[in-house]
Coordinates of C-alpha atoms and ligand atoms in Angstrom, one line a residue:
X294 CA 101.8 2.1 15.5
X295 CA 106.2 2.4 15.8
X296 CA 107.3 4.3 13.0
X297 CA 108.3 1.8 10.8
X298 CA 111.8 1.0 9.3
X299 CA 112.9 1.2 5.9
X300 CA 112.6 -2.5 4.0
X301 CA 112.0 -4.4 1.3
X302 CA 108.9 -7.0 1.5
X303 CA 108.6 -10.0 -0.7
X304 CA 105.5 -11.8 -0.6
X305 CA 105.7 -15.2 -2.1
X306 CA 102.1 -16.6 -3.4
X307 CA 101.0 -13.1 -4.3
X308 CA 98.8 -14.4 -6.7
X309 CA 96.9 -16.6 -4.2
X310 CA 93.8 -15.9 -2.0
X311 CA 95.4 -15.1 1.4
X312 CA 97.3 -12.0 -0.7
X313 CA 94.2 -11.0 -2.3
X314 CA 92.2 -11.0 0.6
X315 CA 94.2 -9.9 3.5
X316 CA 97.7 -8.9 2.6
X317 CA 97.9 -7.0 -0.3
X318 CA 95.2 -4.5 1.5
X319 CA 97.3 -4.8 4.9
X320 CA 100.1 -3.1 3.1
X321 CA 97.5 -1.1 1.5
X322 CA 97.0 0.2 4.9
X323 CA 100.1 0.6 6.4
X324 CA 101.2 2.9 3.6
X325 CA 97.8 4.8 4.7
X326 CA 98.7 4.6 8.1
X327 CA 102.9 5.8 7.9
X328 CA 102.9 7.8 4.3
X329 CA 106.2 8.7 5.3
X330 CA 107.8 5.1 5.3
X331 CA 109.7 3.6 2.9
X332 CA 108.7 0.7 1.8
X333 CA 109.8 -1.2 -1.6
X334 CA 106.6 -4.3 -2.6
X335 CA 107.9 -7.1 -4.1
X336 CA 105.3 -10.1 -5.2
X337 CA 106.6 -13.4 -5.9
X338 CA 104.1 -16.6 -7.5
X339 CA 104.5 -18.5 -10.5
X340 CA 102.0 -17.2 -12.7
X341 CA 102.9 -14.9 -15.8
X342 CA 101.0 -11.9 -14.8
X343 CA 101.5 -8.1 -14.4
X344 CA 101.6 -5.9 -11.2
X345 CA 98.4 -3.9 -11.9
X346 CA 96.3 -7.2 -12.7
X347 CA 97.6 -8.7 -9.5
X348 CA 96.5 -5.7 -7.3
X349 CA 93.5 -4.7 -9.0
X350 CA 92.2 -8.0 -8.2
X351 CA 92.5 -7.0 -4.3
X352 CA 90.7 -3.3 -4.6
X353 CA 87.1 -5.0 -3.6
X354 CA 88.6 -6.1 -0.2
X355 CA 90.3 -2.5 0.7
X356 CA 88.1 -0.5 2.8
X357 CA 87.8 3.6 1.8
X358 CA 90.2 3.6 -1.0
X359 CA 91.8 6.4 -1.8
X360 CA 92.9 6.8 -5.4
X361 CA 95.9 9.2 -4.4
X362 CA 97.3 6.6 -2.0
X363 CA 96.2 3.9 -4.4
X364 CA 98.3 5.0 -7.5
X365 CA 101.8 5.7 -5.0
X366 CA 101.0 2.0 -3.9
X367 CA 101.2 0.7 -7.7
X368 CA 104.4 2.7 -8.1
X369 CA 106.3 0.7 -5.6
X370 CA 104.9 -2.5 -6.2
X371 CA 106.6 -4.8 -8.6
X372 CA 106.2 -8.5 -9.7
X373 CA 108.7 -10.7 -10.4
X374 CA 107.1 -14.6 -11.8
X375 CA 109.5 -17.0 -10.1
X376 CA 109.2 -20.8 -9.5
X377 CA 110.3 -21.2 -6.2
X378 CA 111.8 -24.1 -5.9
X379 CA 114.1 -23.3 -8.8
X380 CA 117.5 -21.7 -7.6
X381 CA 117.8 -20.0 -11.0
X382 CA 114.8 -18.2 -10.9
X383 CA 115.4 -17.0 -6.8
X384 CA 119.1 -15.8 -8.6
X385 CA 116.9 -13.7 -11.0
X386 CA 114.8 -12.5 -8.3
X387 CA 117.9 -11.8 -6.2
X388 CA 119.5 -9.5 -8.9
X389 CA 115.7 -7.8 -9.8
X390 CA 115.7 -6.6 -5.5
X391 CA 119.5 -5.8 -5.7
X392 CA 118.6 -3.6 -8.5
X393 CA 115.1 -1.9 -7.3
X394 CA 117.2 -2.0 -3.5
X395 CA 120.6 0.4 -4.9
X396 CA 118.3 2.4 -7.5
X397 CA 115.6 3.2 -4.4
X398 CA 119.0 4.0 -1.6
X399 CA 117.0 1.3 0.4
X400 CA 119.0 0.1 3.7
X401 CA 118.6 -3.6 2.8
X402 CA 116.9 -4.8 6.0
X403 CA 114.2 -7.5 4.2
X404 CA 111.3 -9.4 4.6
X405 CA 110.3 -12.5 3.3
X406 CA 106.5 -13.2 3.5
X407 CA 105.7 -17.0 2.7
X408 CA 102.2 -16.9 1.8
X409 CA 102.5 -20.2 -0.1
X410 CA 102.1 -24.0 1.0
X411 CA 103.8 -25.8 3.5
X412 CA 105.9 -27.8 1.2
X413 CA 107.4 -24.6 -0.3
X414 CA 108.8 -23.6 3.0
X415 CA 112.3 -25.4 3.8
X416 CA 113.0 -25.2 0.0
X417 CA 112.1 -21.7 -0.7
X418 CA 114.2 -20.7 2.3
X419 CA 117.6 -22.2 1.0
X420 CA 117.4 -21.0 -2.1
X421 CA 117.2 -17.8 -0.3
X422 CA 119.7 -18.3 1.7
X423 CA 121.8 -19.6 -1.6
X424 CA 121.0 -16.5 -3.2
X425 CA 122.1 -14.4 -0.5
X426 CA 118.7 -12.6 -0.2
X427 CA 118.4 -13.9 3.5
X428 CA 121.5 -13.6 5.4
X429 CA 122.1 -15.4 9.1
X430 CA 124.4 -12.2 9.8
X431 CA 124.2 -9.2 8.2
X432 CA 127.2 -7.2 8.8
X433 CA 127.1 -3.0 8.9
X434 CA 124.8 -0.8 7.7
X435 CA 123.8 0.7 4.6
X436 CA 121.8 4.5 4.0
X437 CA 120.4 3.5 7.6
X438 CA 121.0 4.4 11.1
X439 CA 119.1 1.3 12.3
X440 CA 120.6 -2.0 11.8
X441 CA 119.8 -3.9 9.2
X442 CA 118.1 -7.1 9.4
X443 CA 116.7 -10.3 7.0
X444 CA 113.4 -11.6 8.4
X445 CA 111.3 -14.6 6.8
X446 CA 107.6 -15.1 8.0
X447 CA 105.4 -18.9 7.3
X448 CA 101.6 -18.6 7.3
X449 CA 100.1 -21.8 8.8
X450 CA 100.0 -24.4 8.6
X451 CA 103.6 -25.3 9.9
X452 CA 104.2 -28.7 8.5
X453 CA 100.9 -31.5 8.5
X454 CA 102.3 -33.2 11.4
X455 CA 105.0 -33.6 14.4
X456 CA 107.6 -35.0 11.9
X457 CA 107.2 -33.3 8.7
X458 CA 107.1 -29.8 11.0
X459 CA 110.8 -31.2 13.0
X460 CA 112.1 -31.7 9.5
X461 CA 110.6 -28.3 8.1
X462 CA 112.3 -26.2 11.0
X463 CA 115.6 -28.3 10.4
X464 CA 116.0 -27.9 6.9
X465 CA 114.8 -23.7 8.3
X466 CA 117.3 -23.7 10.7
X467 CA 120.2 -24.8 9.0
X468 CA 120.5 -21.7 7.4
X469 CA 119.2 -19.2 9.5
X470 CA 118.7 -18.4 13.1
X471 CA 115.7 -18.8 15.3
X472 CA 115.5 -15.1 15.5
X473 CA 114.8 -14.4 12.3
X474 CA 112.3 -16.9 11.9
X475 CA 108.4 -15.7 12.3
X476 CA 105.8 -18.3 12.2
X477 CA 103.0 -16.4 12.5
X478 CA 99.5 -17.4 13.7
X479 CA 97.3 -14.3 13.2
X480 CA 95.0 -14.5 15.9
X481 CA 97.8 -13.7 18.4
X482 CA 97.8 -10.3 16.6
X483 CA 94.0 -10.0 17.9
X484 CA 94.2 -7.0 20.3
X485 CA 92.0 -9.0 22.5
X486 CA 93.9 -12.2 22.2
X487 CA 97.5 -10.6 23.0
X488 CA 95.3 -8.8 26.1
X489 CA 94.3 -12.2 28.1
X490 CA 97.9 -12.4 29.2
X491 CA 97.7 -9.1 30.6
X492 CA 93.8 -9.3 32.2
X493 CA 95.6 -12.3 34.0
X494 CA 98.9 -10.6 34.7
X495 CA 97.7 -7.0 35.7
X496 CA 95.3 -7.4 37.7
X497 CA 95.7 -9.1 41.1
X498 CA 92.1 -10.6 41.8
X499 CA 92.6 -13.6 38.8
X500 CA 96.0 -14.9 39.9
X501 CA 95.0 -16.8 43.0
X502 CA 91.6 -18.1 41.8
X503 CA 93.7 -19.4 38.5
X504 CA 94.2 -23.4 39.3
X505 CA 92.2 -26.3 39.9
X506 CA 90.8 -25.3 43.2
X507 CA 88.6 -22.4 42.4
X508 CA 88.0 -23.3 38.8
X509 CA 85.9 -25.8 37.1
X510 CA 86.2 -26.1 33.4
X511 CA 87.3 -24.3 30.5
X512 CA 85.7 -24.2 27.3
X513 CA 86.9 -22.5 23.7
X514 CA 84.3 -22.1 20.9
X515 CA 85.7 -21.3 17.5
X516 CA 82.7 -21.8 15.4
X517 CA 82.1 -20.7 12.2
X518 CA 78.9 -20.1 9.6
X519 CA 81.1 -20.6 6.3
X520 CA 82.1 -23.3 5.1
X521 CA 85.2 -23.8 2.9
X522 CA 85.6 -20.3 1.5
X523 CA 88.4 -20.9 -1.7
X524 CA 90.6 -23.3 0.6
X525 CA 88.9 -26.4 -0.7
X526 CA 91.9 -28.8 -1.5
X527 CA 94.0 -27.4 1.5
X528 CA 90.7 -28.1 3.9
X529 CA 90.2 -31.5 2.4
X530 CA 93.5 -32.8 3.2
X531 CA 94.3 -31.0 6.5
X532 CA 90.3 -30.8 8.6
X533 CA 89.3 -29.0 11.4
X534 CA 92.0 -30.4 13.9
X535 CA 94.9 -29.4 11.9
X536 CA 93.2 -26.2 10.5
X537 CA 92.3 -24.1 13.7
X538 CA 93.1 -26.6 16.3
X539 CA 96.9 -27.1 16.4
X540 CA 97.5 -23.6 16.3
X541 CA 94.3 -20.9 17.1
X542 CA 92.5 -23.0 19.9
X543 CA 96.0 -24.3 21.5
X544 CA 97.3 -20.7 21.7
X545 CA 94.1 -19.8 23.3
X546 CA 94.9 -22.2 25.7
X547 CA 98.1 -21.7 26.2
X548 CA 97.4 -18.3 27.1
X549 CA 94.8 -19.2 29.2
X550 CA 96.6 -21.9 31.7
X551 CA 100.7 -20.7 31.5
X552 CA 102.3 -19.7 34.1
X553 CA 103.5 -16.3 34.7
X554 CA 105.7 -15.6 31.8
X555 CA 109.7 -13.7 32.6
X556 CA 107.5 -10.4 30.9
X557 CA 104.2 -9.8 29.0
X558 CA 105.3 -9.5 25.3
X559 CA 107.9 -10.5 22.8
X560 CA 110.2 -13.2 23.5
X561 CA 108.6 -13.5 27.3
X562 CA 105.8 -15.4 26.7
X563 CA 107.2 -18.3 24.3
X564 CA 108.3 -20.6 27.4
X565 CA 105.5 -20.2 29.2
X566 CA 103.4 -21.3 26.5
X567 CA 105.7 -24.0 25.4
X568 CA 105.4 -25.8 28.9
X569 CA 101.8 -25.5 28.8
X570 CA 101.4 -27.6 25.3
X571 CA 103.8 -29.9 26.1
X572 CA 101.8 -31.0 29.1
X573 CA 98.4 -31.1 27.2
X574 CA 96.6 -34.6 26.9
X575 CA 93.8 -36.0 24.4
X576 CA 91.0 -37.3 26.7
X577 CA 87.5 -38.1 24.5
X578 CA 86.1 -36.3 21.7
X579 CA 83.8 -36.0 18.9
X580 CA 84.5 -35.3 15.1
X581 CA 82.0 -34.3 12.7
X582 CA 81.3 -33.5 8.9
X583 CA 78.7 -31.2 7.9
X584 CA 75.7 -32.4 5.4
X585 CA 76.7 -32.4 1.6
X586 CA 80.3 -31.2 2.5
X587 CA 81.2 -34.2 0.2
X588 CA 79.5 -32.5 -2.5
X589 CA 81.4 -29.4 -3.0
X590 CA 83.3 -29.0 -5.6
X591 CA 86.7 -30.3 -5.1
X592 CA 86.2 -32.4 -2.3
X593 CA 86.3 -36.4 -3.0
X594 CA 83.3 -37.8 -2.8
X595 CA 84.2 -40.6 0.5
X596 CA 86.4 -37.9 2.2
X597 CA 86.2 -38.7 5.6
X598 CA 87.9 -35.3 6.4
X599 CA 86.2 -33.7 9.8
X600 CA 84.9 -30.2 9.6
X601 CA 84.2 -30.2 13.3
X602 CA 85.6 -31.2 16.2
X603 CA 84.7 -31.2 19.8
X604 CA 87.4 -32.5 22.0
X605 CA 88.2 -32.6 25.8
X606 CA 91.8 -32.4 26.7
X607 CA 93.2 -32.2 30.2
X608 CA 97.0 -30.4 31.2
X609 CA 98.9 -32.5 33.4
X610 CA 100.3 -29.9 35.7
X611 CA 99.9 -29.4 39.4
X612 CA 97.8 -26.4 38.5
X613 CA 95.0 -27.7 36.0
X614 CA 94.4 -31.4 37.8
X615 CA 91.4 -32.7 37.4
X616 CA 90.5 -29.1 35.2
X617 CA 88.8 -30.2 31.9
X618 CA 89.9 -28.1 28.7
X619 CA 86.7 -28.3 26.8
X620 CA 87.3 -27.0 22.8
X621 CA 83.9 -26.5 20.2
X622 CA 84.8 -25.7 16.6
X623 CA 83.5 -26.5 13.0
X624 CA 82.1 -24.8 9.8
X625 CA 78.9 -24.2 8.5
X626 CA 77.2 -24.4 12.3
X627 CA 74.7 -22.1 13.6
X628 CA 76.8 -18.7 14.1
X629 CA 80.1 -17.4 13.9
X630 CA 81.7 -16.9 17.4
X631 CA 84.9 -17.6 19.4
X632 CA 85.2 -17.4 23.0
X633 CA 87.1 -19.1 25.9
X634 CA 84.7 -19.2 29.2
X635 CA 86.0 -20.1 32.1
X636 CA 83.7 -21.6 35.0
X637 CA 84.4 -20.9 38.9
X638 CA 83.2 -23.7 41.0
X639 CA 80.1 -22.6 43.3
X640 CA 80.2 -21.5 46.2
X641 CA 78.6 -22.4 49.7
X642 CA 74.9 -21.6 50.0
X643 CA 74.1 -19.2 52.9
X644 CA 70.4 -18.5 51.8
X645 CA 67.6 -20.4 53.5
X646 CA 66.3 -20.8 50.1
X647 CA 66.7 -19.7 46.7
X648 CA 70.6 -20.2 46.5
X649 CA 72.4 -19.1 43.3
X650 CA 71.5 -21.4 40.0
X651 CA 74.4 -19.6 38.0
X652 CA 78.3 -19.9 38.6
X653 CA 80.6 -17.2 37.7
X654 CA 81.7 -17.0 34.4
X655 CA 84.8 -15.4 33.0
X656 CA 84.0 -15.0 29.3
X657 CA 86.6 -13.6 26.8
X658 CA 84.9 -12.9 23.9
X659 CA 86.9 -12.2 20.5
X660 CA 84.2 -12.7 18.1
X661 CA 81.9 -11.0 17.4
X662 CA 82.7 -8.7 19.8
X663 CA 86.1 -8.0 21.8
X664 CA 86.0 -7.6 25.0
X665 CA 84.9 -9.5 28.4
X666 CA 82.7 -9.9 30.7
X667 CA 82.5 -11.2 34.4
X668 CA 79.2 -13.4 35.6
X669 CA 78.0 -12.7 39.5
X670 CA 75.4 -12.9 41.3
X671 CA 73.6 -10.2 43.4
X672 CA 70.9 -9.6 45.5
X673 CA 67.6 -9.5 43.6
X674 CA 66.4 -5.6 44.6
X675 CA 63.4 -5.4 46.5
X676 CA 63.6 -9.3 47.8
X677 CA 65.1 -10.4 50.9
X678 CA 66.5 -13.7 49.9
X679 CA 66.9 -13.7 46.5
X680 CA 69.6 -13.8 43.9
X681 CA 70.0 -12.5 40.6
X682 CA 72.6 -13.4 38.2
X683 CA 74.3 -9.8 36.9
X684 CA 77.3 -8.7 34.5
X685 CA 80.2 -6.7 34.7
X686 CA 81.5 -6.4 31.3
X687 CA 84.1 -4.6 29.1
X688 CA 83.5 -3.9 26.0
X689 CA 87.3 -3.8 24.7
X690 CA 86.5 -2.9 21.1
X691 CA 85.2 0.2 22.6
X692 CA 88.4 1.0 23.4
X693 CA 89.9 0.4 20.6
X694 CA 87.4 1.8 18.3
X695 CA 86.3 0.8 15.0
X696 CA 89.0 2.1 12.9
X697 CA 91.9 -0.5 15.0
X698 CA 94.1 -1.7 12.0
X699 CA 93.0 -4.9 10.6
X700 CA 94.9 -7.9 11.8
X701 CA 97.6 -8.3 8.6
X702 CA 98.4 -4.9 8.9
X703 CA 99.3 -5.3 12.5
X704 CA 101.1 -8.7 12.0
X705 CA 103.6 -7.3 9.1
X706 CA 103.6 -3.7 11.3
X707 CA 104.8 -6.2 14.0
X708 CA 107.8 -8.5 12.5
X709 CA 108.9 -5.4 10.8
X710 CA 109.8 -4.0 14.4
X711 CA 111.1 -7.1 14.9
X712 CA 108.6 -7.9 17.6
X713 CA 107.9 -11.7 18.7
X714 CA 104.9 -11.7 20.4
X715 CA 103.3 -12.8 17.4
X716 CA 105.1 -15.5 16.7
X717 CA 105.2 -19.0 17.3
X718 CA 108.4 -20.8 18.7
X719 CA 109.5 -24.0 16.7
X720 CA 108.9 -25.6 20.9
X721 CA 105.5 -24.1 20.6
X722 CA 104.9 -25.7 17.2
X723 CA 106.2 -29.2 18.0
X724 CA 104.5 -29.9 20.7
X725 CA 100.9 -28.5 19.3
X726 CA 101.7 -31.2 16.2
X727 CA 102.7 -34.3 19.1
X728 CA 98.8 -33.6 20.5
X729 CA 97.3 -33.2 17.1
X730 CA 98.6 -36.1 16.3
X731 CA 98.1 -38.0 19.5
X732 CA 94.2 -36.9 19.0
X733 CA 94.3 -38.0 15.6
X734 CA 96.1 -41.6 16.6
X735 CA 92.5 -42.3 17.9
X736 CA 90.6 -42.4 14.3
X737 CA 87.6 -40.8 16.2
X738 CA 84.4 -41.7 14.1
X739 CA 82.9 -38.6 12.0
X740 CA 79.2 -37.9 12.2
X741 CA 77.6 -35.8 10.3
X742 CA 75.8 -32.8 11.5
X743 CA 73.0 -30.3 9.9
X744 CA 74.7 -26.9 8.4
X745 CA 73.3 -24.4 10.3
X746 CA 73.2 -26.3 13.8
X747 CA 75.1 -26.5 16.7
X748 CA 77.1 -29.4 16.0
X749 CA 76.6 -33.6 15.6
X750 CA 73.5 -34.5 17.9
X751 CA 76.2 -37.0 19.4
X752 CA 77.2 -33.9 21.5
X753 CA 74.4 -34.5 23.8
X754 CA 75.8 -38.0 25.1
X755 CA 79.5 -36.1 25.1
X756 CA 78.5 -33.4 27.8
X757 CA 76.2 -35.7 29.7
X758 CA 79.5 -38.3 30.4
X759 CA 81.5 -36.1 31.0
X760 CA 78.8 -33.8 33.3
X761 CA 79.3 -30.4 31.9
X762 CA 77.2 -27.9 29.7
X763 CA 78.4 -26.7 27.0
X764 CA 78.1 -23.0 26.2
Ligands
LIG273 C1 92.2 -19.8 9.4 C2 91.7 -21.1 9.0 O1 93.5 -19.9 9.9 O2 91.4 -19.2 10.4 C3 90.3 -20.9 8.4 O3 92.5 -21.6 7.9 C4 89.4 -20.2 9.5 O4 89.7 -22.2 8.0 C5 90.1 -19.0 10.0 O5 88.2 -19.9 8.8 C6 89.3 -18.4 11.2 O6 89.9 -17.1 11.5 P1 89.0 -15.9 12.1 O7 90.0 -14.8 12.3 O8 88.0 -15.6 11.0 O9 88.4 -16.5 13.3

């Protein structure tokens, strides 16, 4: 990992679950991983609480704790209760940081982590601005050779739909620039999701068999065992299309189909992706609602919300004709796995008898394990004229070896070097929301599937019109 800056981070919503769970251990870590670095914690949320009850409340997800390291990180934590929509309360907060920022000789360079809902966002971020916490231009320097910069980060999701997310990044943008603007979607921090640019881009042999000729569909499985987890009223109102589908499963496929991006990370990738959802099309699809979701608590009794979707989609670029984009995701089914496969077409049968049954498969696994793996077929030892279907596979996590950073702490690692790979342009985000919305303009009927299966039996009819497998 860089060596990171000097900074200030705010976390707004650090009394919430995705703090408890992921971020407060992230910057558990990085203070683990650079003990040298110096960072000043500030939590933000309504509630009246104290720092120690707020982080002792995240020691059961920290992995190998380490009291030493534990009790530095409670020293340069604070809390500050703030509503956030109230300007007088971000003034407050602004002279609390001023004061912690000139006692500590801190440069200044900030970052603002909005784990909070969507409807915080364009507020929240002008009454930054007003406050002069999170300035456009930041002019010289202060106790820091680097320059110093004011960085603001949105969890998903980015708005509910194509309008409300045009308005959010208005109401963002009138204050502050693009550049400083990080809407993150955390599986592009995946090591093996930031790689599938650069199996495609490094290696010669993919490039040419890439388009429409040589390849016959594409399928992405996000499917999960759990079901709602703590998320309950933010599930019920948003579902499976708007949960993982506007941003995991369209990133996967932007990365998949793009074209060659100007270079492999940061700011390079953005327009290729961009193009690549702007041309994406709703063609059929399937939602379902597990058994009894209706019945958890805190979900209304009719909701019609889908927990699982499976959709076709096609991309209407000279490259991809004719190439269906085949997506599987839902909760509560049969295991928890996410993959993208790719199928090559066949090809001409030589053999007498016995030709190949199998196609090749590229399968990019990111769950459970990372890594991928390449389907052939060979010649069955021993037999003259027959073929066996064999693997050639990379186990990636092998690589990178169980101790790899967990994703937070790479994602917060990441803005703070101000690097934009894993962030989401405001192009990238509209045009995900026109196809959600497109797909959701159809009202698709939601059946209801067994927890624990593979999805609605109406699945079968799906694959057999449209003659494909699925995976
Ligand atoms: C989150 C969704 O963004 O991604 C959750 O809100 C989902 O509903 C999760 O469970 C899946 O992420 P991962 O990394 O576990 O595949």
């Amino acid at each position: 990992m860089k060596r990171l800056s000097d900074c200030t981070i705010v976390i707004f919503g650090i009394t919430g679950d995705l703090s408890r769970r992921k971020l407060i251990p992230a910057l558990y870590e990085l203070i683990c991983e650079q003990p040298e670095s110096k960072l000043l914690l500030i939590g933000a949320a309504l509630e009246v609480k104290n720092i120690t009850e707020i982080l002792t409340a995240a020691r059961p997800y920290i992995h190998n704790l380490d009291e030493q390291v534990w009790q530095k990180f409670l020293k340069i934590f604070y809390y500050v209760p703030t509503n956030l929509k109230n300007q007088l309360d971000i003034d407050k907060l602004a002279q609390r940081i001023l004061e912690l920022e000139q006692a500590q000789q801190m440069s200044g360079s900030r970052l603002f982590y909005c784990a909070v809902a969507a409807h915080f966002f364009g507020q929240l971020t002008i009454n930054l601005a007003k406050a002069s916490l999170l300035k456009r231009q930041i002019l010289g320097y202060k106790n820091s050779p680097e320059q110093v910069w004011h960085r603001i980060v949105f969890e998903k999701p980015f708005g509910a739909d194509f309008n409300s997310a045009q308005n959010l990044n208005r109401e963002i943008l009138s204050v502050i620039d693009e550049s400083q603007v990080f809407r993150i979607d955390h599986y592009l921090t995946k090591e093996i999701v930031e790689n599938i640019a650069f199996i495609r881009f490094t290696n010669r042999i993919f490039e040419p068999l890439w388009n429409h000729y040589h390849i016959d569909w594409v399928q992405i499985v996000l499917s999960e065992e759990t079901g709602l987890e703590g998320g309950v009223a933010y599930f019920d109102d948003y579902g499976t299309v708007r949960d993982v589908v506007q941003n995991h499963i369209l990133q996967l496929i932007a990365l998949v189909a793009m074209d060659a991006p100007k270079s492999l990370t940061g700011e390079g990738l953005y327009e290729a992706k961009a193009h690549i959802l702007k041309h994406l099309e709703f063609v059929d699809g399937v939602f379902g609602q597990y058994q009894g979701y209706a019945n958890e608590p805190g979900i209304k009794l009719d909701s019609k919300t889908e927990t699982f979707a499976a959709l076709k989609l096609k991309i209407n670029e000279p490259r991809w004709a004719d190439v269906p984009f085949y997506i599987r995701t839902g909760k509560r089914l049969n295991k928890k796995e996410t993959k993208i496969w790719i199928k090559f077409k066949s090809t001409h049968c030589l053999l007498p008898k016995n030709c190949p049954t199998s196609a090749n498969y590229l399968v990019i696994s990111i769950y459970p394990e990372g890594g991928f793996k390449l389907h052939l077929n060979a010649k069955k030892p021993g037999v003259r004229d027959e073929v066996i279907p064999v693997s050639m596979n990379c186990c990636y996590d092998c690589l990178t070896g169980p101790a790899a950073a967990q994703v937070y702490t790479g994602l917060v690692a990441d803005v703070m070097a101000g690097e934009r790979a894993v962030a989401v342009h405001m192009d990238e985000i509209e045009a995900s929301w026109q196809l959600v919305d497109q797909i959701m303009a159809h009202k698709l009927p939601v059946q209801v599937y067994t927890p624990g299966s593979f999805g609605p039996p109406e699945l079968v009819d799906f694959a057999d019109k449209h003659r494909f497998e699925w995976v």
